[in-house]
Coordinates of C-alpha atoms in Angstrom, one line a residue:
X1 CA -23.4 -4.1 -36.6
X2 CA -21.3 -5.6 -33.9
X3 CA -17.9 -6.8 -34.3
X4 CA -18.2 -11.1 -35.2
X5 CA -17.2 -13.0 -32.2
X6 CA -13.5 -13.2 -34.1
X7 CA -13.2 -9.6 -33.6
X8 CA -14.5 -8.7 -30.6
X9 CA -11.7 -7.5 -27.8
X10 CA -10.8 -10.3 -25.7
X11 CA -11.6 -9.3 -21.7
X12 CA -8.3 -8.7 -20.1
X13 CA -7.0 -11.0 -17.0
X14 CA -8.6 -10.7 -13.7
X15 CA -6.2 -8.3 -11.6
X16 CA -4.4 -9.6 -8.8
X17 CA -5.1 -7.7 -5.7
X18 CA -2.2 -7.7 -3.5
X19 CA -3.3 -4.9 -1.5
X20 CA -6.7 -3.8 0.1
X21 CA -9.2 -1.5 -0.8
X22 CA -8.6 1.8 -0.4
X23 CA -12.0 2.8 -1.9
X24 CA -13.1 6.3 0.4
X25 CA -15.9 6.1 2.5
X26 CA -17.2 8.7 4.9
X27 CA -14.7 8.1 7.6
X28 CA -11.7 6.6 5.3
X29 CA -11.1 10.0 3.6
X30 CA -9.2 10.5 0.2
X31 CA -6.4 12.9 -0.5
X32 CA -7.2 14.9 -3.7
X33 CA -5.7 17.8 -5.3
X34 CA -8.8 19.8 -4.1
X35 CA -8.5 18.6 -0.4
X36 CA -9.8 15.3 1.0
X37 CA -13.2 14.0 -0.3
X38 CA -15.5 11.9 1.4
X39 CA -18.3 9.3 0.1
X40 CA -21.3 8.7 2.0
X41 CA -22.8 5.3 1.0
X42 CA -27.0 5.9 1.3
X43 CA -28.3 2.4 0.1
X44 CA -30.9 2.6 -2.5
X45 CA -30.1 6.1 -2.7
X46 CA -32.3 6.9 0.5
X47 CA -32.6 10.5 2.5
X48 CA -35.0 11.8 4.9
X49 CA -35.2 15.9 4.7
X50 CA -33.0 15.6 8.3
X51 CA -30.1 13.7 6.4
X52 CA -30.4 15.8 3.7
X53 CA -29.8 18.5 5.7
X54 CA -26.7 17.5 7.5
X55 CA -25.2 16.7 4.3
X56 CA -25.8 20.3 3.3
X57 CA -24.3 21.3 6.8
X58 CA -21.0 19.5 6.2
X59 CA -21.1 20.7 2.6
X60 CA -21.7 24.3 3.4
X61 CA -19.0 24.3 7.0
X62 CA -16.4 21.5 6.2
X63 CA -16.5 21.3 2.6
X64 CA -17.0 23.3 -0.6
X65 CA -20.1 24.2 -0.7
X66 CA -21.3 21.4 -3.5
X67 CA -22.4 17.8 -3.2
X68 CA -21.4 15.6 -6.1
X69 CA -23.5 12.7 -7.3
X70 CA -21.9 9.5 -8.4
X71 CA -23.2 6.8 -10.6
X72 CA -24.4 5.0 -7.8
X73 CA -26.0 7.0 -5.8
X74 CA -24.6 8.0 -3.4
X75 CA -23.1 11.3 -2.6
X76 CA -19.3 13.0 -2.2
X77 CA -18.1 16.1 -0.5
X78 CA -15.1 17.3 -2.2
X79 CA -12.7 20.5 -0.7
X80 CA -12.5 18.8 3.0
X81 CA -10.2 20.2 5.2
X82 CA -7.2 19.0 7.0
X83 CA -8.0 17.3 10.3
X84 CA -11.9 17.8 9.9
X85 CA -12.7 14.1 9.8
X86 CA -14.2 13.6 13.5
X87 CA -17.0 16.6 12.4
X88 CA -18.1 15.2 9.5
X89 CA -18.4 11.9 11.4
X90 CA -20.1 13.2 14.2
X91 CA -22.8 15.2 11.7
X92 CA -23.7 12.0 10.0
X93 CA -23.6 9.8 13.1
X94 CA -26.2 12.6 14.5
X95 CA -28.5 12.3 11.1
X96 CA -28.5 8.3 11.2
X97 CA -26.1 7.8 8.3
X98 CA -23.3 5.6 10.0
X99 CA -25.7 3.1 11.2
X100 CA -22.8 0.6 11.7
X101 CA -18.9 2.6 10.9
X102 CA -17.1 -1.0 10.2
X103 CA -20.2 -1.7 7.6
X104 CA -19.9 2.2 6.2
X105 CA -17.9 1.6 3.3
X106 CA -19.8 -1.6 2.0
X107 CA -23.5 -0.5 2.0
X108 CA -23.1 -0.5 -2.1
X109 CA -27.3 -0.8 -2.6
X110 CA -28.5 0.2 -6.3
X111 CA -32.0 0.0 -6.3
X112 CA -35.2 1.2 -9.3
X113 CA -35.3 5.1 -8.2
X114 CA -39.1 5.2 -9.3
X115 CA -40.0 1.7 -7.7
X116 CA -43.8 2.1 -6.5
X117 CA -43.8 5.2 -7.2
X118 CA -45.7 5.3 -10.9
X119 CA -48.8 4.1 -12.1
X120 CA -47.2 0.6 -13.3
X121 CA -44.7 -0.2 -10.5
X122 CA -45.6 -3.8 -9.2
X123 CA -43.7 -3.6 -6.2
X124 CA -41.1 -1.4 -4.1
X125 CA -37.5 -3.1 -4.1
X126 CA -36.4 -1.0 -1.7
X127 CA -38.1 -2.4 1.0
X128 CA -35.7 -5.4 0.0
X129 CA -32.9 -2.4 0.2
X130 CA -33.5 -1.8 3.8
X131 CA -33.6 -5.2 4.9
X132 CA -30.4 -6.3 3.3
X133 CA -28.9 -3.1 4.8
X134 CA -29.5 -4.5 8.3
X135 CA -28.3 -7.8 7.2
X136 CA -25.1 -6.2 6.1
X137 CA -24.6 -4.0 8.9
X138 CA -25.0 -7.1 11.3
X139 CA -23.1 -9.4 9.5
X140 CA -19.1 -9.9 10.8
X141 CA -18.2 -11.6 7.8
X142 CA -19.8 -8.7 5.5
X143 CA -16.8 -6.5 6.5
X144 CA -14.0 -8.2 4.5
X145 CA -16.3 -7.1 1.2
X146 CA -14.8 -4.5 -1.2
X147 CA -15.9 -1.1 -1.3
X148 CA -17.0 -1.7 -5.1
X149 CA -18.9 -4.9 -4.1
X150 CA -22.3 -4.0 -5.8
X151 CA -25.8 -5.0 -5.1
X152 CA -28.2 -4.0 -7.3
X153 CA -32.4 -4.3 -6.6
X154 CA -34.6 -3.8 -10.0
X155 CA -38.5 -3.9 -9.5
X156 CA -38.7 -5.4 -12.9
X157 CA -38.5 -2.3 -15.1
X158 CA -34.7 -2.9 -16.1
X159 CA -33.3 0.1 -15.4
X160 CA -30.6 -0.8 -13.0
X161 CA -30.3 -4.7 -14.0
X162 CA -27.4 -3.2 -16.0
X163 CA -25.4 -1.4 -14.0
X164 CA -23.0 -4.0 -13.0
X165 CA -24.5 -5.4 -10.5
X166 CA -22.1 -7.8 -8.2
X167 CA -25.3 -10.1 -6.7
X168 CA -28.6 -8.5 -9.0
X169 CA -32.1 -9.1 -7.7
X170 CA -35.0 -8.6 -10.1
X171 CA -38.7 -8.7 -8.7
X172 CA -40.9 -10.8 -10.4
X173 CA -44.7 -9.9 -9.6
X174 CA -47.4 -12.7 -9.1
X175 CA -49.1 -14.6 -12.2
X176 CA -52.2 -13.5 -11.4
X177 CA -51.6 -10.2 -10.2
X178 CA -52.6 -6.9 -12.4
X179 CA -49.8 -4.0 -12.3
X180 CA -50.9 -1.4 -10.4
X181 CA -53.9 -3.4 -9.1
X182 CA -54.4 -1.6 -5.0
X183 CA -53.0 -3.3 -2.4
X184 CA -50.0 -3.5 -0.2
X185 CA -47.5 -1.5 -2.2
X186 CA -44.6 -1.9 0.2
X187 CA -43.1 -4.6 -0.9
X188 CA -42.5 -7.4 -3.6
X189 CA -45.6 -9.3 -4.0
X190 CA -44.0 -11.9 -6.4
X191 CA -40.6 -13.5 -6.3
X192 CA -36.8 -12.6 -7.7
X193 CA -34.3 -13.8 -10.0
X194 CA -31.0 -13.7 -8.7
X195 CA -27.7 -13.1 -10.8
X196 CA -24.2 -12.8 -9.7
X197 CA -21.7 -11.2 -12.0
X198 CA -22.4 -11.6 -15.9
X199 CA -23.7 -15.2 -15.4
X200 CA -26.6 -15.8 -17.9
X201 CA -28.2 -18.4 -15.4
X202 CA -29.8 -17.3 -12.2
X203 CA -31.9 -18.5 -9.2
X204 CA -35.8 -18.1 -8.2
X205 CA -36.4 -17.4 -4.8
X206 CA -39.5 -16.1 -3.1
X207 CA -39.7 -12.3 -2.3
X208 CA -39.5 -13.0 1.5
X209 CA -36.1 -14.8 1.0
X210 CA -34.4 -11.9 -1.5
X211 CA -32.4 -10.0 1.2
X212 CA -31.0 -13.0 3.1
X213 CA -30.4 -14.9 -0.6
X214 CA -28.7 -11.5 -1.4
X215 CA -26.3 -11.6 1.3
X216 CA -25.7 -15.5 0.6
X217 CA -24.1 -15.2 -2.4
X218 CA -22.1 -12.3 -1.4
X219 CA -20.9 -14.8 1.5
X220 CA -20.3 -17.1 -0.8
X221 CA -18.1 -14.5 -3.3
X222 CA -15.7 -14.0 -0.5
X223 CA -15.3 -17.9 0.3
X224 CA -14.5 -18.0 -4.0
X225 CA -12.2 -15.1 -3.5
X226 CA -10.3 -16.7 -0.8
X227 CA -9.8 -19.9 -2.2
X228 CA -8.5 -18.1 -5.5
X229 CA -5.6 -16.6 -4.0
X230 CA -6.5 -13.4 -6.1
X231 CA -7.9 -10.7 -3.7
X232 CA -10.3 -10.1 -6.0
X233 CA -13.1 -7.2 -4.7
X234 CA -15.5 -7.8 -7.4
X235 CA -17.4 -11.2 -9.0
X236 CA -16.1 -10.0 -12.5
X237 CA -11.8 -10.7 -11.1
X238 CA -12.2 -13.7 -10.0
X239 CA -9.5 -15.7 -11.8
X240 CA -10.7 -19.1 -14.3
X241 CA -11.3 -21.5 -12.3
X242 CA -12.5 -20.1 -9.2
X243 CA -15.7 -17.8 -10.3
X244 CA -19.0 -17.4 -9.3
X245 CA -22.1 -19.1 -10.5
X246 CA -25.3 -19.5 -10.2
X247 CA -25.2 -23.0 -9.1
X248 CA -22.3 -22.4 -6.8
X249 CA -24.6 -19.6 -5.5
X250 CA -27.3 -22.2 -5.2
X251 CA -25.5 -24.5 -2.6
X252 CA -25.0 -21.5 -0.5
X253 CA -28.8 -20.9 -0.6
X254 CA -29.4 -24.3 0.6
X255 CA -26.9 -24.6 3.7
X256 CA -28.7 -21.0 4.6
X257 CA -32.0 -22.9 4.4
X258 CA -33.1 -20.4 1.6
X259 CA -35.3 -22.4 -1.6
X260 CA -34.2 -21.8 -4.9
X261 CA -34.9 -23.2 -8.4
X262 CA -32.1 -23.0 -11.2
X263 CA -33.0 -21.0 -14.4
X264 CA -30.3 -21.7 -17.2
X265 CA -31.2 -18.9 -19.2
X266 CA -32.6 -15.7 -17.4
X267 CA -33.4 -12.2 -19.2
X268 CA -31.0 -10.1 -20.2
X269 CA -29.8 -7.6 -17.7
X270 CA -31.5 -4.4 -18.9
X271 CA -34.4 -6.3 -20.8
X272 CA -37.6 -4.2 -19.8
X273 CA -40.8 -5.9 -19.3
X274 CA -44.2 -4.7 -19.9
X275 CA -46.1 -2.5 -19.1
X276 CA -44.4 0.8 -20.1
X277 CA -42.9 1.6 -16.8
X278 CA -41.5 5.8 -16.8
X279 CA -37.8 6.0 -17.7
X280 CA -36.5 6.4 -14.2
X281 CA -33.3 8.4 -15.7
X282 CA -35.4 10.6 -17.3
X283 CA -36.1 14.6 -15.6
X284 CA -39.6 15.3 -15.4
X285 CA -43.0 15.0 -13.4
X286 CA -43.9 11.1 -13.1
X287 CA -47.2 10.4 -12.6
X288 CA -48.2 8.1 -9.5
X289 CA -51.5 6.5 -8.6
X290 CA -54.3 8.3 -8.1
X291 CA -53.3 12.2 -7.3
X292 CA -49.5 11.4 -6.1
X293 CA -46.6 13.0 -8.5
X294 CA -42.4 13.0 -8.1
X295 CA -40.4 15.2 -9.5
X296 CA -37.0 14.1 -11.5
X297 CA -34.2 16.0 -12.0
X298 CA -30.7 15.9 -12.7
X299 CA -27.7 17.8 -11.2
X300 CA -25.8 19.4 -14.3
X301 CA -22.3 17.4 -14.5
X302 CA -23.5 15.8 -11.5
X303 CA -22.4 18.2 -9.1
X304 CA -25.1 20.7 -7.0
X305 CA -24.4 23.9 -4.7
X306 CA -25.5 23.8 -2.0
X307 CA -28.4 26.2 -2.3
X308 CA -30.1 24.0 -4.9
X309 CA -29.4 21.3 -2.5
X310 CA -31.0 23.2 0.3
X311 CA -34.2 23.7 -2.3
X312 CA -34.2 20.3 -3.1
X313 CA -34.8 19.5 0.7
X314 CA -37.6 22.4 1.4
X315 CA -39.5 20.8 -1.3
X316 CA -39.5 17.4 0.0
X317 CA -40.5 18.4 3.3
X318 CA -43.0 21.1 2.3
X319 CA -44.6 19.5 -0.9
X320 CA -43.0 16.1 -0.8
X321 CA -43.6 13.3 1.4
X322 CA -40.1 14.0 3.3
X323 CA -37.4 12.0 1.3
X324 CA -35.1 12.2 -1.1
X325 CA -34.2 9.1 -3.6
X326 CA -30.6 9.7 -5.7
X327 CA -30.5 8.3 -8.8
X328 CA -27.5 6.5 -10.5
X329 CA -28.0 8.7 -13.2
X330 CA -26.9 11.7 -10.9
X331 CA -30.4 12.8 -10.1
X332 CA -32.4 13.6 -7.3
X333 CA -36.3 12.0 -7.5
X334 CA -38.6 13.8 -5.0
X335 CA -41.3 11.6 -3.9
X336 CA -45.5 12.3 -2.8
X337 CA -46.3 15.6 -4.3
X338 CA -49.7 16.7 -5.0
X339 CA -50.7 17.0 -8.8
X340 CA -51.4 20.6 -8.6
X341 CA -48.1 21.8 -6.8
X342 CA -45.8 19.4 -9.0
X343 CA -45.5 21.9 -12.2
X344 CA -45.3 25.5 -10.2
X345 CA -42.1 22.9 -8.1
X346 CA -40.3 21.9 -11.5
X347 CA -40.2 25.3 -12.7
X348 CA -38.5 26.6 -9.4
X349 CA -36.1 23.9 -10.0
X350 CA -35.4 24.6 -13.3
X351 CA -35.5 28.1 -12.6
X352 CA -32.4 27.2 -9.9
X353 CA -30.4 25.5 -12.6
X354 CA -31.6 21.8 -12.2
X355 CA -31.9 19.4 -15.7
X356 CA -35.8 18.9 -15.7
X357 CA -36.4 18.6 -19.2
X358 CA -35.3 15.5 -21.5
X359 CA -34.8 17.5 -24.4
X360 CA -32.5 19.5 -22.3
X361 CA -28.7 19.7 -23.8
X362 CA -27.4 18.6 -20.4
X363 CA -29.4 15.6 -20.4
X364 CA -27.1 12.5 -20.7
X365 CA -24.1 14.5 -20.3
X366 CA -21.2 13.3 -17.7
X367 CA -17.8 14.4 -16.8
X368 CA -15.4 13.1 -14.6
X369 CA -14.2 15.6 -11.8
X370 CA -11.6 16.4 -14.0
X371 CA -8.5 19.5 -13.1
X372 CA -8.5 21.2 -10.6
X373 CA -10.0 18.6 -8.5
X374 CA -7.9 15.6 -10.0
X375 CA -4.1 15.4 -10.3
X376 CA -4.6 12.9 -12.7
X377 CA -6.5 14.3 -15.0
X378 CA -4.7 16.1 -18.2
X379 CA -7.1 19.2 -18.3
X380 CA -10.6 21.0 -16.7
X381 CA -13.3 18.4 -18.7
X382 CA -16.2 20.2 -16.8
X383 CA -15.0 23.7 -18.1
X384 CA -14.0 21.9 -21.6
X385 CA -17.9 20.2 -21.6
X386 CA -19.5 22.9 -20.7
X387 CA -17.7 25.3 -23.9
X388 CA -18.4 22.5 -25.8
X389 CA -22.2 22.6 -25.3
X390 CA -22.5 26.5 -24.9
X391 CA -21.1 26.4 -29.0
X392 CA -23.9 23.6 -29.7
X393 CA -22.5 20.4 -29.4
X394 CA -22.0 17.9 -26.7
X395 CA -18.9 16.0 -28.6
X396 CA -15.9 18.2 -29.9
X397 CA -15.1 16.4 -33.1
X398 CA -17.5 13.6 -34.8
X399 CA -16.7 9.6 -35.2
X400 CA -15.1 7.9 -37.6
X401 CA -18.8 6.1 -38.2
X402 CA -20.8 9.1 -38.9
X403 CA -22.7 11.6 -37.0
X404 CA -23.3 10.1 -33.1
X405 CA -26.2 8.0 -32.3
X406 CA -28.7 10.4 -30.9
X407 CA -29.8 9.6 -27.3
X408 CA -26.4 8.1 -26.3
X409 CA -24.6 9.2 -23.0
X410 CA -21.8 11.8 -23.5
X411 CA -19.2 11.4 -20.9
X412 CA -15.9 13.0 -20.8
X413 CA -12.6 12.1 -19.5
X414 CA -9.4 13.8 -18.3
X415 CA -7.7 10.1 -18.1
X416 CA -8.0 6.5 -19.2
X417 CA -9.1 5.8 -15.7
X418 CA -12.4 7.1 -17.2
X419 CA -13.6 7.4 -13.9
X420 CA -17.8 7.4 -13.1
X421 CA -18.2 6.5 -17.0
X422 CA -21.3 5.0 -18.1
X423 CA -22.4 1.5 -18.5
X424 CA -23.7 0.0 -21.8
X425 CA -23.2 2.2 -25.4
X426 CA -21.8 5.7 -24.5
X427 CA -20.0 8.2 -27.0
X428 CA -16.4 8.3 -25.0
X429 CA -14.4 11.7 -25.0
X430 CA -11.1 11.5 -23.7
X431 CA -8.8 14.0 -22.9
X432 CA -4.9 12.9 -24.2
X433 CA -1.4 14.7 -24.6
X434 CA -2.5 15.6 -28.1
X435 CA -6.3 16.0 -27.7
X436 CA -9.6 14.8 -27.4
X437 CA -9.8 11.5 -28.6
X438 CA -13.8 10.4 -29.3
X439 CA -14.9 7.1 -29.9
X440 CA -18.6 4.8 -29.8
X441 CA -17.7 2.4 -27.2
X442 CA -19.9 -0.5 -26.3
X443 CA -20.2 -3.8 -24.4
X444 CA -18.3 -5.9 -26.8
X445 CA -15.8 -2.6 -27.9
X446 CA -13.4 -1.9 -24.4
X447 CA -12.8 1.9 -24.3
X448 CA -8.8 1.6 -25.6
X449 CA -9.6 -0.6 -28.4
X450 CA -12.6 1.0 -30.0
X451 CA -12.3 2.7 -33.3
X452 CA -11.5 6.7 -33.1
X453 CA -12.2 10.2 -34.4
X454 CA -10.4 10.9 -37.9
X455 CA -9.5 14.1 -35.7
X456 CA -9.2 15.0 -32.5
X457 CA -10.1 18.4 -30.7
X458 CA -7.6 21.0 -29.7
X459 CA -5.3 20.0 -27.5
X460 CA -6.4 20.2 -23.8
X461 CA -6.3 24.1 -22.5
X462 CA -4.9 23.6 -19.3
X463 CA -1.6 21.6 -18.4
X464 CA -1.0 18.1 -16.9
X465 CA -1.2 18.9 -13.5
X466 CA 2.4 17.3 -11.9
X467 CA 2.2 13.9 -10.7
X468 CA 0.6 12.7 -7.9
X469 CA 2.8 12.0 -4.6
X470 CA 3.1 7.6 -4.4

């Protein structure tokens, strides 16, 4: 039962900002206790077979030999060397993935990984995806966005309507139109609802309008953040007095020349609307229209060599229809397979270590990057996660409320910075001076506050790693 409105945590003050964004990108590496890392930003978790395979290339010749998946899609090399930066720039620039280097750090596009691709799917989103993407990339004022800023596209199933989403579009197909019925798949046929931050109201526009509305309100978030004083990067810090709402949102629309009709009380994020669309973070075969398949699967503690990378890739270009989706559940969806090569494909991906089961143990199970890779982390969480599992459970002590909820995310945590954690109801292990501390956190429970194991695991095996230089 949730807490009563008396008891629930009260959200801690906005942060003031008095510094800028040192979020990494692809050409603003980060120092780590591994070597520097690198984020590439691939809105809506897009890659042709070509950009696959320059990511591989740095991986495999700059980096250390993995690719790590983050909760929004997008992809990190970790293990960078000293002085390599100019390479690594040069192989994406030659694969198309620095479109616009001023715009690389704030191409933040979440959009439905299985959008038109099974057999209920009204529309594809991330047609909206690539249009805002130019928008962005063309935009002067877009630059002065954090890189956290977040825009999430959901064609309606609500699987990424959740995820914290900064400006939220969710398609809304025609009245009269049947899911699924043929037609032009390529993009929304309906309209979108509009959300910024947690507001419960939102805006209607026409599907035609979604991109440009989209970068609207992102205009109009750094006009609020100005006027606040507060630096804020995201919707969610700006201070009382100076957030974001819908109807704020709204005047933008109209100085843009962009129609929109207020709705004071839209769906919950998350809320999933008929018919039964596939669970887009689940591994498996989806099945498409007529003989078309993907393939999901998910990258064990969200990191992948590079020769299950490499695999990845050939299948996509020799089965696939040439592309690569990432998931924000640290997956990899591989688009246009024939039915009768899809099952003999899983099996060489499971057979290469890949999740593609749902009743797999690794399914739902996150980790931070933990020791060696982060100084300020207390201990190895992957290592610690994975002995965990091999001795049959995925949490190392139980809660204080019973036996966990089955079906919940498992994420551990060297630190309180809790870094890549999920979003919604997860079971929370965090690694402390004295042990693992396990708690059932939840939207209205903040991770410090919520109620804890009786006991906690041993203490972490390996030592706090010494601080960090300032």
């Amino acid at each position: 039962m949730p807490p009563s409105p008396s008891t629930r945590p009260q959200a801690a003050a906005p942060p003031l900002r008095d510094r800028g964004d040192a979020c990494p990108g692809a050409l603003r590496l980060h120092r780590a206790a591994d070597g520097h890392l690198a984020r590439i930003r691939l809105p809506a978790g897009d890659l042709t077979v070509r950009q696959a395979a320059a990511l591989a290339d740095a991986a495999d010749l700059l980096g250390d030999g993995h690719l790590s998946l983050t909760s929004r899609g997008n992809v990190e090399l970790r293990g960078l060397a000293e002085g390599c930066g100019g390479r690594l720039a040069a192989l994406l620039r030659d694969a198309g993935l620095l479109p616009s280097e001023r715009h690389e750090r704030i191409r933040n596009i979440l959009a439905s990984p299985l959008a038109g691709l099974d057999r209920h799917t009204p529309s594809d989103v991330r047609r909206w995806a690539r249009e805002l993407d130019a928008l962005l990339c063309a935009s002067e004022s877009a630059t002065a966005l954090s890189g956290r800023f977040l825009f999430v596209l959901d064609d309606g199933r609500g699987d990424v309507a959740a995820l914290g989403g900064d400006v939220s579009l969710l398609a809304e197909a025609e009245a009269d139109a049947e899911p699924g019925a043929a037609g032009d798949r390529s993009g929304p046929a309906g309209g979108a609802l509009l959300r910024v931050g947690d507001d419960p109201a939102a805006l209607r526009i026409a599907g035609p309008d979604a991109p440009r509305a989209a970068l609207a309100a992102a205009e109009a978030f750094l006009t609020a953040a100005a006027a606040s004083g507060s630096g804020a990067w995201r919707v969610r810090e700006l201070p009382d007095g100076h957030g974001l709402t819908a109807r704020d949102v709204a005047a933008a629309l109209r100085s843009a020349g962009i129609r929109a009709a207020f709705v004071p009380e839209a769906p919950a994020p998350g809320t999933r609307t008929s018919p039964p669309y596939a669970d887009s973070a689940a591994p498996g075969i989806v099945e498409g229209p007529d003989d078309d398949r993907a393939l999901s699967v998910l990258a064990p503690l969200g990191r992948l060599s590079v020769t299950q990378w490499r695999l990845l890739t050939a299948i996509a270009a020799g089965d696939g229809s040439g592309a690569l989706r990432l998931t924000p559940w640290r997956g990899v969806v591989l688009p246009g397979l024939p039915a009768a090569a899809a099952p003999r494909r899983l099996a060489e991906l499971t057979t290469a270590g890949l999740i593609t089961d749902p009743a797999s143990p690794w399914h739902r199970l996150g980790a931070c990057t933990g020791r060696p890779g982060c100084a300020k982390s207390l201990t190895d969480v992957r290592a610690d996660a994975t002995a965990a599992l091999a001795a049959g459970a995925a949490v190392p002590d139980g809660l204080p409320t019973g036996p966990a909820p089955e079906g919940l995310p498992v994420y551990w945590s060297g630190c309180a910075r809790r870094c890549g954690h999920p979003h919604g109801t997860w079971i929370d292990v965090l690694a402390t001076a004295e042990g693992y501390r396990v708690a059932l956190v939840g939207p209205d429970t903040a991770p410090d506050t919520a109620p804890t194991a009786a006991r906690t695991a041993a203490p972490p095996p390996t030592a706090p790693a010494p601080a960090p230089a300032p």
